[in-house]
XYZ file of N, CA and C in Angstrom:
876
model
N -23.290 -13.084 -9.454
C -23.678 -11.811 -10.065
C -23.074 -10.657 -9.263
N -22.545 -9.664 -9.955
C -21.906 -8.541 -9.291
C -22.928 -7.689 -8.561
N -22.495 -7.149 -7.420
C -23.334 -6.251 -6.639
C -23.376 -4.883 -7.299
N -24.548 -4.261 -7.460
C -24.615 -2.917 -8.038
C -23.818 -1.932 -7.187
N -23.189 -0.955 -7.841
C -22.324 -0.005 -7.157
C -22.980 1.363 -7.038
N -22.976 1.926 -5.832
C -23.411 3.294 -5.620
C -22.340 4.238 -6.135
N -22.694 5.499 -6.400
C -21.687 6.456 -6.871
C -20.487 6.528 -5.925
N -19.295 6.470 -6.510
C -18.071 6.549 -5.728
C -17.540 5.215 -5.268
N -18.403 4.201 -5.199
C -17.939 2.888 -4.742
C -17.008 2.226 -5.742
N -16.998 2.732 -6.980
C -16.099 2.158 -7.980
C -14.633 2.451 -7.672
N -14.373 3.288 -6.679
C -12.988 3.561 -6.288
C -12.433 2.499 -5.342
N -13.298 1.705 -4.752
C -12.877 0.731 -3.751
C -12.077 -0.395 -4.402
N -10.948 -0.743 -3.758
C -10.080 -1.800 -4.258
C -9.809 -2.810 -3.152
N -9.921 -4.080 -3.480
C -9.578 -5.151 -2.549
C -8.092 -5.459 -2.667
N -7.361 -5.269 -1.588
C -5.975 -5.716 -1.544
C -5.975 -7.182 -1.117
N -5.243 -8.014 -1.834
C -5.317 -9.450 -1.572
C -4.784 -9.845 -0.202
N -4.088 -8.948 0.494
C -3.690 -9.246 1.872
C -4.907 -9.409 2.769
N -6.012 -8.746 2.424
C -7.233 -8.801 3.235
C -7.897 -10.171 3.157
N -7.708 -10.852 2.047
C -8.285 -12.180 1.844
C -7.156 -13.190 1.677
N -6.314 -13.262 2.687
C -5.073 -14.034 2.600
C -5.290 -15.504 2.255
N -6.421 -16.058 2.677
C -6.657 -17.484 2.445
C -7.016 -17.802 1.000
N -7.348 -16.788 0.205
C -7.783 -17.013 -1.171
C -6.599 -17.055 -2.131
N -6.692 -17.918 -3.111
C -5.738 -17.895 -4.210
C -5.983 -16.645 -5.047
N -5.105 -16.386 -5.983
C -5.307 -15.243 -6.867
C -6.619 -15.352 -7.617
N -6.886 -16.512 -8.199
C -8.138 -16.690 -8.945
C -9.351 -16.486 -8.046
N -9.289 -16.996 -6.821
C -10.411 -16.855 -5.891
C -10.603 -15.404 -5.466
N -9.507 -14.701 -5.238
C -9.608 -13.295 -4.841
C -10.185 -12.448 -5.972
N -9.752 -12.706 -7.183
C -10.301 -11.975 -8.324
C -11.791 -12.244 -8.487
N -12.187 -13.496 -8.316
C -13.601 -13.836 -8.427
C -14.405 -13.174 -7.314
N -13.870 -13.138 -6.102
C -14.566 -12.491 -4.994
C -14.754 -11.003 -5.269
N -13.725 -10.370 -5.814
C -13.827 -8.948 -6.143
C -14.848 -8.723 -7.253
N -14.832 -9.571 -8.253
C -15.830 -9.474 -9.322
C -17.243 -9.622 -8.773
N -17.438 -10.653 -7.962
C -18.772 -10.919 -7.421
C -19.277 -9.765 -6.567
N -18.357 -9.045 -5.943
C -18.739 -7.900 -5.119
C -18.944 -6.635 -5.940
N -18.693 -6.710 -7.239
C -18.888 -5.554 -8.102
C -17.743 -4.567 -8.081
N -16.579 -4.989 -7.591
C -15.437 -4.077 -7.546
C -14.816 -3.926 -8.924
N -14.092 -2.841 -9.095
C -13.400 -2.594 -10.362
C -11.882 -2.654 -10.229
N -11.409 -2.689 -8.982
C -9.960 -2.652 -8.742
C -9.553 -3.727 -7.753
N -8.311 -4.135 -7.881
C -7.725 -5.074 -6.939
C -6.259 -4.709 -6.756
N -5.798 -4.758 -5.506
C -4.376 -4.578 -5.214
C -3.766 -5.939 -4.974
N -2.681 -6.234 -5.661
C -2.110 -7.576 -5.609
C -0.842 -7.625 -4.771
N -0.729 -8.692 -3.989
C 0.542 -9.001 -3.347
C 1.294 -9.996 -4.223
N 2.602 -9.876 -4.196
C 3.429 -10.677 -5.096
C 3.354 -12.165 -4.790
N 3.058 -12.538 -3.535
C 2.980 -13.960 -3.230
C 1.898 -14.642 -4.056
N 0.767 -13.971 -4.220
C -0.316 -14.550 -5.010
C 0.052 -14.624 -6.497
N 0.774 -13.637 -6.972
C 1.227 -13.646 -8.362
C 2.222 -14.779 -8.583
N 3.156 -14.923 -7.659
C 4.236 -15.903 -7.845
C 3.767 -17.332 -7.644
N 2.662 -17.529 -6.931
C 2.110 -18.877 -6.781
C 1.710 -19.480 -8.118
N 1.212 -18.647 -9.016
C 0.746 -19.159 -10.313
C 1.709 -18.831 -11.444
N 2.659 -17.944 -11.192
C 3.564 -17.485 -12.239
C 3.028 -16.230 -12.894
N 3.930 -15.381 -13.363
C 3.519 -14.082 -13.887
C 2.625 -14.201 -15.106
N 2.953 -15.082 -16.022
C 2.147 -15.196 -17.244
C 0.714 -15.585 -16.918
N 0.548 -16.565 -16.045
C -0.798 -16.997 -15.663
C -1.516 -15.905 -14.883
N -0.784 -15.191 -14.031
C -1.399 -14.105 -13.256
C -1.915 -13.015 -14.176
N -1.120 -12.647 -15.159
C -1.552 -11.629 -16.119
C -2.820 -12.077 -16.832
N -2.862 -13.338 -17.237
C -4.041 -13.856 -17.936
C -5.269 -13.826 -17.033
N -5.099 -14.190 -15.766
C -6.219 -14.175 -14.830
C -6.750 -12.760 -14.615
N -5.841 -11.813 -14.455
C -6.253 -10.423 -14.245
C -6.975 -9.900 -15.479
N -6.446 -10.163 -16.641
C -7.095 -9.690 -17.868
C -8.484 -10.287 -18.020
N -8.615 -11.565 -17.730
C -9.916 -12.221 -17.859
C -10.929 -11.671 -16.857
N -10.436 -11.211 -15.704
C -11.338 -10.690 -14.669
C -11.922 -9.330 -15.023
N -11.224 -8.580 -15.856
C -11.649 -7.228 -16.173
C -11.317 -6.218 -15.097
N -10.657 -6.645 -14.018
C -10.289 -5.743 -12.933
C -9.003 -4.995 -13.252
N -8.908 -3.786 -12.720
C -7.686 -3.005 -12.843
C -6.842 -3.194 -11.586
N -5.547 -3.372 -11.764
C -4.646 -3.548 -10.627
C -4.242 -2.173 -10.115
N -4.652 -1.861 -8.889
C -4.370 -0.538 -8.329
C -2.919 -0.407 -7.895
N -2.379 -1.420 -7.230
C -0.959 -1.436 -6.874
C -0.470 -2.871 -6.868
N 0.844 -3.008 -6.904
C 1.486 -4.285 -6.609
C 2.280 -4.103 -5.329
N 2.071 -5.002 -4.384
C 2.799 -5.016 -3.113
C 3.650 -6.277 -3.058
N 4.836 -6.252 -2.678
C 5.601 -5.064 -2.456
C 7.005 -5.289 -2.939
N 7.691 -4.168 -3.196
C 9.124 -4.177 -3.349
C 9.733 -3.614 -2.083
N 11.035 -3.273 -2.186
C 11.686 -2.648 -1.049
C 12.698 -3.531 -0.374
N 12.800 -3.420 0.972
C 13.803 -4.100 1.780
C 15.194 -3.832 1.218
N 15.560 -2.564 1.330
C 16.735 -2.018 0.656
C 17.881 -1.670 1.598
N 17.837 -2.139 2.833
C 18.789 -1.662 3.841
C 19.999 -2.555 4.046
N 20.129 -3.634 3.298
C 21.269 -4.539 3.497
C 22.586 -3.787 3.344
N 23.539 -4.108 4.219
C 24.839 -3.437 4.188
C 25.892 -4.225 3.431
N 25.684 -5.514 3.239
C 26.678 -6.365 2.584
C 26.429 -6.439 1.087
N 27.464 -6.674 0.282
C 27.305 -6.696 -1.182
C 26.271 -7.708 -1.664
N 26.268 -8.906 -1.079
C 25.311 -9.921 -1.524
C 23.885 -9.476 -1.226
N 23.667 -8.883 -0.058
C 22.340 -8.403 0.297
C 21.881 -7.288 -0.617
N 22.783 -6.384 -0.949
C 22.432 -5.295 -1.869
C 22.071 -5.834 -3.243
N 22.866 -6.782 -3.722
C 22.602 -7.355 -5.049
C 21.255 -8.076 -5.071
N 20.966 -8.816 -4.004
C 19.685 -9.527 -3.932
C 18.520 -8.549 -3.934
N 18.644 -7.473 -3.160
C 17.561 -6.486 -3.087
C 17.312 -5.850 -4.440
N 18.365 -5.498 -5.132
C 18.196 -4.864 -6.437
C 17.541 -5.809 -7.432
N 17.971 -7.060 -7.435
C 17.390 -8.010 -8.385
C 15.923 -8.281 -8.065
N 15.607 -8.429 -6.783
C 14.219 -8.673 -6.402
C 13.331 -7.495 -6.787
N 13.826 -6.289 -6.599
C 13.017 -5.117 -6.940
C 12.891 -4.939 -8.448
N 13.895 -5.284 -9.184
C 13.754 -5.243 -10.645
C 12.703 -6.253 -11.097
N 12.688 -7.429 -10.459
C 11.653 -8.411 -10.764
C 10.276 -7.849 -10.454
N 10.144 -7.187 -9.306
C 8.856 -6.607 -8.921
C 8.418 -5.532 -9.911
N 9.346 -4.742 -10.396
C 9.022 -3.709 -11.384
C 8.501 -4.354 -12.672
N 9.162 -5.397 -13.111
C 8.697 -6.105 -14.304
C 7.304 -6.682 -14.085
N 7.070 -7.236 -12.910
C 5.759 -7.801 -12.600
C 4.680 -6.717 -12.635
N 4.957 -5.585 -12.017
C 3.982 -4.496 -11.991
C 3.618 -4.063 -13.403
N 4.634 -3.888 -14.235
C 4.388 -3.454 -15.612
C 3.546 -4.480 -16.363
N 3.870 -5.755 -16.193
C 3.133 -6.799 -16.896
C 1.684 -6.879 -16.431
N 1.456 -6.619 -15.141
C 0.109 -6.715 -14.578
C -0.737 -5.477 -14.834
N -0.123 -4.457 -15.416
C -0.880 -3.287 -15.827
C -1.046 -2.217 -14.778
N -0.202 -2.230 -13.742
C -0.255 -1.150 -12.765
C 1.000 -0.293 -12.872
N 0.827 0.991 -12.632
C 1.970 1.905 -12.634
C 2.557 2.061 -11.237
N 1.961 1.436 -10.213
C 2.351 1.702 -8.828
C 2.898 0.445 -8.146
N 4.172 0.505 -7.759
C 4.800 -0.555 -6.978
C 5.082 -0.013 -5.585
N 4.414 -0.575 -4.585
C 4.589 -0.125 -3.210
C 5.907 -0.673 -2.665
N 6.695 0.215 -2.061
C 7.963 -0.178 -1.461
C 7.892 -0.055 0.058
N 8.147 -1.150 0.754
C 8.407 -1.147 2.193
C 9.922 -1.239 2.313
N 10.565 -0.192 2.814
C 11.987 -0.017 2.548
C 12.904 -0.938 3.337
N 12.401 -1.558 4.405
C 13.228 -2.459 5.188
C 13.669 -1.850 6.505
N 13.991 -2.731 7.449
C 14.424 -2.303 8.766
C 15.931 -2.389 8.926
N 16.354 -2.503 10.164
C 17.782 -2.595 10.457
C 18.284 -4.007 10.183
N 19.437 -4.141 9.541
C 20.023 -5.472 9.394
C 20.327 -6.074 10.769
N 20.377 -7.382 10.871
C 20.647 -8.024 12.164
C 21.928 -7.486 12.807
N 21.831 -7.131 14.065
C 22.988 -6.650 14.802
C 23.340 -5.201 14.564
N 22.567 -4.512 13.735
C 22.863 -3.123 13.373
C 21.920 -2.192 14.129
N 22.445 -1.077 14.607
C 21.602 -0.089 15.288
C 21.689 1.294 14.651
N 22.347 1.404 13.500
C 22.588 2.710 12.881
C 21.462 3.041 11.905
N 20.427 3.724 12.422
C 19.289 4.073 11.582
C 19.677 5.023 10.462
N 20.527 5.989 10.768
C 20.909 6.973 9.753
C 21.585 6.287 8.571
N 22.475 5.347 8.849
C 23.164 4.639 7.769
C 22.188 3.791 6.961
N 21.232 3.158 7.645
C 20.235 2.344 6.940
C 19.408 3.211 6.009
N 19.040 4.407 6.473
C 18.254 5.308 5.621
C 19.084 5.793 4.433
N 20.362 5.992 4.632
C 21.233 6.377 3.515
C 21.293 5.270 2.477
N 21.348 4.025 2.940
C 21.381 2.919 1.981
C 20.069 2.830 1.202
N 18.951 3.134 1.849
C 17.685 3.171 1.111
C 17.760 4.202 -0.002
N 18.267 5.388 0.311
C 18.389 6.435 -0.709
C 19.291 5.981 -1.852
N 20.366 5.306 -1.510
C 21.295 4.834 -2.551
C 20.638 3.791 -3.453
N 19.930 2.854 -2.854
C 19.268 1.810 -3.661
C 18.131 2.403 -4.497
N 17.455 3.408 -3.965
C 16.405 4.066 -4.738
C 16.999 4.698 -5.990
N 18.147 5.326 -5.839
C 18.824 5.919 -6.996
C 19.179 4.850 -8.031
N 19.546 3.659 -7.556
C 19.853 2.561 -8.478
C 18.612 2.105 -9.244
N 17.453 2.118 -8.581
C 16.249 1.524 -9.152
C 15.418 2.462 -10.015
N 15.486 3.756 -9.760
C 14.613 4.693 -10.470
C 14.756 4.603 -11.988
N 15.967 4.580 -12.559
C 16.050 4.498 -14.027
C 15.364 3.255 -14.587
N 15.539 2.123 -13.920
C 14.917 0.880 -14.383
C 13.393 0.971 -14.292
N 12.913 1.529 -13.192
C 11.461 1.677 -13.032
C 10.885 2.596 -14.101
N 11.571 3.689 -14.385
C 11.078 4.628 -15.394
C 11.037 3.980 -16.779
N 12.011 3.145 -17.079
C 12.009 2.439 -18.363
C 10.757 1.570 -18.516
N 10.240 1.089 -17.397
C 9.085 0.188 -17.424
C 7.766 0.895 -17.117
N 7.803 2.214 -16.957
C 6.583 2.965 -16.703
C 5.976 2.708 -15.340
N 6.827 2.404 -14.361
C 6.365 2.077 -13.014
C 6.875 3.126 -12.036
N 5.979 3.578 -11.156
C 6.358 4.505 -10.099
C 6.639 3.726 -8.816
N 7.700 4.106 -8.128
C 8.055 3.504 -6.854
C 7.347 4.286 -5.753
N 6.426 3.621 -5.064
C 5.591 4.280 -4.053
C 6.127 3.944 -2.666
N 6.826 4.888 -2.070
C 7.413 4.684 -0.751
C 6.317 4.685 0.309
N 6.295 3.642 1.130
C 5.285 3.553 2.182
C 5.943 3.686 3.553
N 5.704 4.800 4.249
C 6.170 4.878 5.628
C 5.321 3.969 6.502
N 5.963 3.285 7.438
C 5.258 2.394 8.353
C 5.274 2.966 9.765
N 4.293 2.560 10.540
C 4.198 2.993 11.931
C 5.552 2.768 12.630
N 5.945 3.674 13.541
C 7.265 3.554 14.168
C 7.534 2.231 14.869
N 6.498 1.488 15.266
C 6.774 0.211 15.933
C 7.427 -0.807 14.994
N 7.432 -0.505 13.693
C 8.071 -1.401 12.727
C 9.443 -0.911 12.260
N 9.991 0.115 12.896
C 11.208 0.728 12.381
C 12.392 -0.239 12.401
N 12.434 -1.139 13.367
C 13.590 -2.025 13.471
C 13.574 -3.150 12.457
N 12.373 -3.659 12.133
C 12.341 -4.861 11.302
C 11.729 -4.693 9.920
N 10.988 -3.581 9.696
C 10.300 -3.485 8.406
C 10.527 -2.189 7.655
N 10.621 -1.068 8.349
C 10.719 0.188 7.600
C 11.402 1.271 8.429
N 12.551 1.707 7.956
C 13.258 2.801 8.621
C 12.665 4.154 8.234
N 11.629 4.142 7.403
C 10.826 5.336 7.145
C 9.554 5.237 7.970
N 9.351 6.219 8.863
C 8.205 6.175 9.765
C 7.184 7.270 9.521
N 7.543 8.290 8.771
C 6.615 9.398 8.549
C 6.501 9.712 7.065
N 5.383 10.319 6.733
C 5.173 10.748 5.358
C 6.212 11.789 4.959
N 6.595 12.642 5.900
C 7.624 13.637 5.610
C 8.940 13.003 5.220
N 9.342 11.953 5.925
C 10.579 11.254 5.561
C 10.478 10.669 4.155
N 9.342 10.071 3.838
C 9.166 9.484 2.510
C 9.209 10.558 1.423
N 8.588 11.692 1.668
C 8.596 12.778 0.681
C 9.993 13.355 0.505
N 10.751 13.457 1.578
C 12.132 13.931 1.459
C 12.952 12.980 0.598
N 12.734 11.696 0.763
C 13.467 10.697 -0.011
C 13.061 10.741 -1.483
N 11.789 11.063 -1.732
C 11.288 11.130 -3.112
C 11.703 12.406 -3.830
N 12.048 13.443 -3.075
C 12.218 14.787 -3.619
C 13.184 14.906 -4.800
N 14.285 14.152 -4.851
C 15.198 14.319 -5.986
C 14.648 13.837 -7.328
N 13.519 13.169 -7.317
C 13.034 12.500 -8.521
C 11.703 13.090 -8.991
N 11.393 12.954 -10.276
C 10.088 13.405 -10.763
C 8.957 12.659 -10.059
N 7.823 13.305 -9.932
C 6.690 12.677 -9.247
C 6.199 11.439 -9.983
N 6.444 11.362 -11.278
C 6.047 10.176 -12.030
C 6.960 8.992 -11.761
N 8.104 9.247 -11.127
C 9.071 8.186 -10.859
C 8.986 7.664 -9.439
N 8.812 8.573 -8.474
C 8.767 8.186 -7.061
C 7.618 8.917 -6.384
N 6.741 8.157 -5.756
C 5.633 8.725 -5.013
C 5.578 8.159 -3.619
N 4.439 8.337 -2.968
C 4.258 7.822 -1.615
C 2.916 7.103 -1.518
N 2.871 6.148 -0.619
C 1.638 5.443 -0.288
C 1.181 5.936 1.075
N -0.037 6.444 1.137
C -0.623 6.907 2.391
C -1.509 5.795 2.937
N -1.107 5.208 4.055
C -1.846 4.118 4.676
C -2.319 4.590 6.047
N -3.625 4.570 6.267
C -4.165 5.123 7.511
C -3.570 4.472 8.752
N -3.366 3.177 8.722
C -2.815 2.469 9.877
C -1.468 3.041 10.282
N -0.681 3.391 9.291
C 0.702 3.784 9.555
C 0.888 5.267 9.839
N -0.017 6.118 9.379
C 0.242 7.559 9.464
C -0.771 8.338 10.291
N -1.846 7.715 10.746
C -2.925 8.482 11.393
C -2.456 9.246 12.622
N -1.432 8.761 13.276
C -0.935 9.312 14.550
C -0.057 10.548 14.378
N 0.419 10.821 13.174
C 1.482 11.802 12.921
C 0.972 13.235 13.132
N 1.561 13.995 14.061
C 1.107 15.375 14.268
C 1.269 16.262 13.039
N 2.135 15.875 12.115
C 2.360 16.654 10.898
C 1.599 16.090 9.698
N 0.631 15.221 9.943
C -0.026 14.546 8.827
C -0.695 15.527 7.876
N -1.447 16.496 8.387
C -2.143 17.434 7.509
C -1.159 18.181 6.626
N -0.080 18.652 7.219
C 0.932 19.389 6.455
C 1.581 18.513 5.393
N 1.889 17.277 5.754
C 2.618 16.411 4.826
C 1.717 15.850 3.728
N 0.448 15.573 4.017
C -0.467 15.157 2.947
C -0.665 16.298 1.961
N -0.805 17.521 2.485
C -0.929 18.675 1.593
C 0.314 18.836 0.737
N 1.474 18.644 1.340
C 2.730 18.711 0.578
C 2.757 17.637 -0.502
N 2.352 16.411 -0.150
C 2.323 15.326 -1.139
C 1.412 15.680 -2.305
N 0.303 16.349 -1.995
C -0.588 16.778 -3.062
C 0.049 17.825 -3.949
N 0.675 18.825 -3.343
C 1.337 19.873 -4.139
C 2.411 19.283 -5.038
N 3.106 18.282 -4.526
C 4.200 17.665 -5.282
C 3.717 16.534 -6.190
N 2.400 16.274 -6.170
C 1.778 15.241 -7.017
C 2.397 13.868 -6.784
N 2.563 13.523 -5.517
C 3.260 12.283 -5.190
C 2.377 11.212 -4.537
N 1.084 11.462 -4.366
C 0.258 10.426 -3.756
C -0.023 9.350 -4.802
N 0.648 8.226 -4.637
C 0.532 7.128 -5.590
C -0.552 6.139 -5.195
N -0.862 6.070 -3.897
C -1.854 5.106 -3.423
C -2.395 5.570 -2.083
N -3.657 5.232 -1.834
C -4.287 5.477 -0.543
C -4.837 4.149 -0.060
N -4.349 3.692 1.089
C -4.773 2.427 1.667
C -5.444 2.692 3.012
N -6.526 1.970 3.271
C -7.264 2.176 4.515
C -7.447 0.870 5.273
N -7.279 0.969 6.567
C -7.664 -0.059 7.527
C -7.532 0.581 8.887
N -8.031 -0.089 9.923
C -8.028 0.514 11.239
C -6.826 0.065 12.062
N -6.605 0.783 13.167
C -5.535 0.481 14.120
C -6.208 -0.081 15.365
N -6.081 -1.407 15.536
C -6.799 -2.084 16.603
C -5.998 -2.128 17.902
N -6.718 -2.097 19.001
C -6.145 -2.288 20.326
C -6.892 -3.421 21.020
N -6.199 -4.208 21.851
C -4.762 -4.123 22.133
C -3.936 -4.606 20.949
N -2.671 -4.183 20.919
C -1.772 -4.643 19.867
C -1.660 -6.160 19.932
N -1.746 -6.813 18.779
C -1.667 -8.272 18.724
C -0.279 -8.755 19.130
N -0.199 -10.003 19.564
C 1.094 -10.592 19.915
C 2.062 -10.467 18.744
N 1.573 -10.688 17.543
C 2.316 -10.372 16.326
C 1.806 -9.014 15.868
N 2.619 -7.981 16.086
C 2.164 -6.609 15.832
C 1.722 -6.389 14.395
N 2.193 -7.224 13.484
C 1.793 -7.093 12.091
C 0.294 -7.319 11.916
N -0.311 -8.057 12.850
C -1.711 -8.448 12.706
C -2.669 -7.548 13.480
N -2.239 -6.326 13.783
C -3.077 -5.394 14.543
C -3.946 -4.517 13.663
N -3.897 -4.729 12.367
C -4.744 -3.968 11.463
C -6.163 -4.518 11.518
N -7.152 -3.632 11.400
C -8.530 -4.074 11.504
C -9.436 -3.451 10.459
N -10.648 -3.951 10.399
C -11.656 -3.395 9.506
C -11.977 -1.970 9.935
N -12.223 -1.107 8.985
C -12.550 0.276 9.293
C -13.716 0.323 10.279
N -13.551 1.130 11.331
C -14.581 1.249 12.343
C -14.367 0.378 13.555
N -13.380 -0.517 13.522
C -13.123 -1.409 14.653
C -12.006 -0.907 15.560
N -11.362 0.199 15.200
C -10.228 0.681 15.972
C -10.304 2.167 16.237
N -9.155 2.842 16.159
C -9.053 4.226 16.630
C -8.806 5.255 15.531
N -8.767 4.858 14.279
C -8.471 5.787 13.190
C -9.693 6.639 12.861
N -9.465 7.927 12.659
C -10.500 8.858 12.201
C -10.438 8.903 10.680
N -11.212 8.048 10.031
C -11.128 7.931 8.577
C -11.633 9.174 7.859
N -12.614 9.835 8.429
C -13.120 11.053 7.796
C -12.021 12.106 7.738
N -11.299 12.280 8.839
C -10.257 13.304 8.881
C -9.143 13.015 7.879
N -8.657 11.781 7.868
C -7.554 11.445 6.952
C -8.034 11.495 5.506
N -9.219 10.985 5.246
C -9.718 10.953 3.870
C -9.971 12.354 3.327
N -10.423 13.272 4.182
C -10.583 14.648 3.720
C -9.239 15.249 3.316
N -8.217 14.951 4.076
C -6.881 15.454 3.735
C -6.434 14.924 2.371
N -6.620 13.628 2.170
C -6.192 13.001 0.918
C -6.989 13.552 -0.262
N -8.293 13.730 -0.076
C -9.123 14.286 -1.147
C -8.731 15.727 -1.448
N -8.512 16.523 -0.402
C -8.123 17.919 -0.606
C -6.777 18.031 -1.290
N -5.932 17.017 -1.132
C -4.632 17.003 -1.794
C -4.728 16.632 -3.265
N -5.929 16.290 -3.711
C -6.146 16.028 -5.127
C -6.145 14.575 -5.529
N -6.008 13.662 -4.570
C -5.995 12.245 -4.945
C -7.403 11.778 -5.266
N -7.577 11.207 -6.453
C -8.894 10.728 -6.864
C -8.836 9.312 -7.423
N -7.794 8.571 -7.034
C -7.620 7.217 -7.539
C -8.263 6.163 -6.665
N -7.940 4.895 -6.911
C -8.500 3.791 -6.125
C -8.095 3.886 -4.654
N -8.940 3.339 -3.805
C -8.675 3.281 -2.370
C -8.664 1.808 -1.966
N -7.500 1.326 -1.573
C -7.348 -0.084 -1.234
C -7.647 -0.333 0.238
N -8.328 -1.433 0.499
C -8.465 -1.933 1.862
C -7.450 -3.062 2.017
N -6.469 -2.824 2.898
C -5.388 -3.797 3.116
C -5.338 -4.108 4.606
N -5.726 -5.321 4.966
C -5.850 -5.704 6.377
C -5.070 -6.988 6.644
N -4.257 -6.949 7.691
C -3.606 -8.142 8.214
C -4.248 -8.433 9.567
N -5.086 -9.451 9.649
C -5.825 -9.722 10.863
C -6.283 -11.180 10.824
N -5.896 -11.952 11.832
C -6.166 -13.391 11.813
C -7.652 -13.694 11.781
N -8.470 -12.931 12.500
C -9.906 -13.196 12.515
C -10.535 -12.902 11.158
N -10.102 -11.830 10.527
C -10.622 -11.501 9.200
C -10.184 -12.544 8.180
N -8.958 -13.011 8.289
C -8.489 -14.047 7.371
C -9.300 -15.336 7.510
N -9.780 -15.606 8.738
C -10.517 -16.845 8.977
C -11.994 -16.741 8.601
N -12.490 -15.534 8.389
C -13.906 -15.332 8.079
C -14.186 -15.627 6.604
N -15.430 -15.969 6.259
C -15.776 -16.188 4.849
C -15.523 -14.925 4.026
N -14.945 -15.094 2.857
C -14.579 -13.940 2.035
C -15.788 -13.092 1.667
N -16.918 -13.712 1.389
C -18.104 -12.940 1.009
C -18.526 -12.024 2.153
N -18.385 -12.501 3.381
C -18.710 -11.681 4.551
C -17.719 -10.538 4.704
N -16.433 -10.832 4.509
C -15.392 -9.808 4.627
C -15.613 -8.700 3.604
N -15.892 -9.064 2.361
C -16.079 -8.049 1.329
C -17.348 -7.243 1.550
N -18.397 -7.886 2.033
C -19.624 -7.144 2.310
C -19.400 -6.121 3.420
N -18.714 -6.526 4.471
C -18.411 -5.593 5.558
C -17.492 -4.486 5.071
N -16.507 -4.853 4.273
C -15.576 -3.881 3.713
C -16.318 -2.812 2.919
N -17.246 -3.217 2.093
C -18.014 -2.258 1.301
C -18.894 -1.372 2.176
N -19.535 -1.967 3.177
C -20.398 -1.189 4.080
C -19.588 -0.142 4.839
N -18.440 -0.546 5.371
C -17.633 0.378 6.165
C -17.007 1.454 5.280
N -16.587 1.082 4.090
C -16.044 2.068 3.164
C -17.088 3.123 2.830
N -18.305 2.659 2.538
C -19.382 3.584 2.182
C -19.736 4.511 3.336
N -19.660 3.998 4.552
C -20.065 4.787 5.712
C -18.961 5.688 6.246
N -17.719 5.211 6.239
C -16.650 5.887 6.964
C -15.630 6.601 6.091
N -15.444 6.155 4.864
C -14.381 6.699 4.014
C -14.945 7.527 2.864
N -15.855 6.960 2.125
C -16.341 7.592 0.906
C -16.942 8.980 1.116
N -17.772 9.198 2.142
C -18.342 10.550 2.293
C -17.278 11.629 2.398
N -16.181 11.367 3.073
C -15.103 12.351 3.203
C -14.362 12.553 1.879
N -14.230 11.514 1.117
C -13.580 11.643 -0.189
C -14.401 12.499 -1.127
N -15.704 12.535 -0.919
C -16.593 13.279 -1.794
C -16.736 14.733 -1.366
N -16.113 15.118 -0.247
C -16.237 16.493 0.238
C -14.858 17.105 0.453
N -14.048 17.199 -0.599
C -12.689 17.715 -0.425
C -12.639 19.170 0.009
N -13.702 19.916 -0.163
C -13.674 21.336 0.184
C -14.183 21.647 1.572
N -14.446 20.614 2.370
C -14.998 20.872 3.702
C -13.991 21.545 4.601
N -14.489 22.215 5.643
C -13.604 22.978 6.531
C -12.602 22.108 7.220
N -12.961 20.845 7.516
C -12.041 19.966 8.234
C -10.839 19.590 7.411
N -10.936 19.735 6.076
C -9.799 19.392 5.236
C -8.721 20.419 5.328
């Protein structure tokens, strides 16, 4: 039986990365049982069952897909790498459209092996984005650029700040290219308030994702994300900025953490809901506060 929802809790979305051990069907059922209305899907879970079956499962669940993660990895310098990236992203765009979400999160990719030219890699991202935008628009999908924390610049994302992502999006309509604001990746940025406000003015906030920044950094830095309240992120401050910028859509909890993955899903979702209600939601409901 679904858990009753307090006002505002209907914005909470489970990103399937948080429940990595669950199949797509299991993750959808867990979200249903918790009373959620949204789910963010990773492509691995979709591809395990095939797109047609995934679409059927999502429709049967009654859940809305907040985002599809992820496309991107656009920095290849060789022709074969470029062709592969374009085809993979076109596949992701088709998947997003079929699953009923308008938002495809892009992690743009790091430096190719043996390459140290960040400027050239960023130029290639811009070039590939230009290639993909017409196809995405044909399918009614927005490409949501996600800047990642600078510690991932070499291997995952040559975009490290929200400002860089907004500059890359600027040539395109806001309905075509937006940005994903993820607390883990942007909380440290001295220009965060200015850039979130800019994203709001430009109507480019496509997704808001929350999780904490845990210390010490895990041996695998990818797994340093934590449950809200377990690390150093000021969720009230960031959430007020996002609310003041006009974002009123789903808020995904996306966590990569070995201990959370090993915990029972019902426990993870219960904690997720408690922390969201305590740490994130109150700030989202007060967009006019002085701190915003």
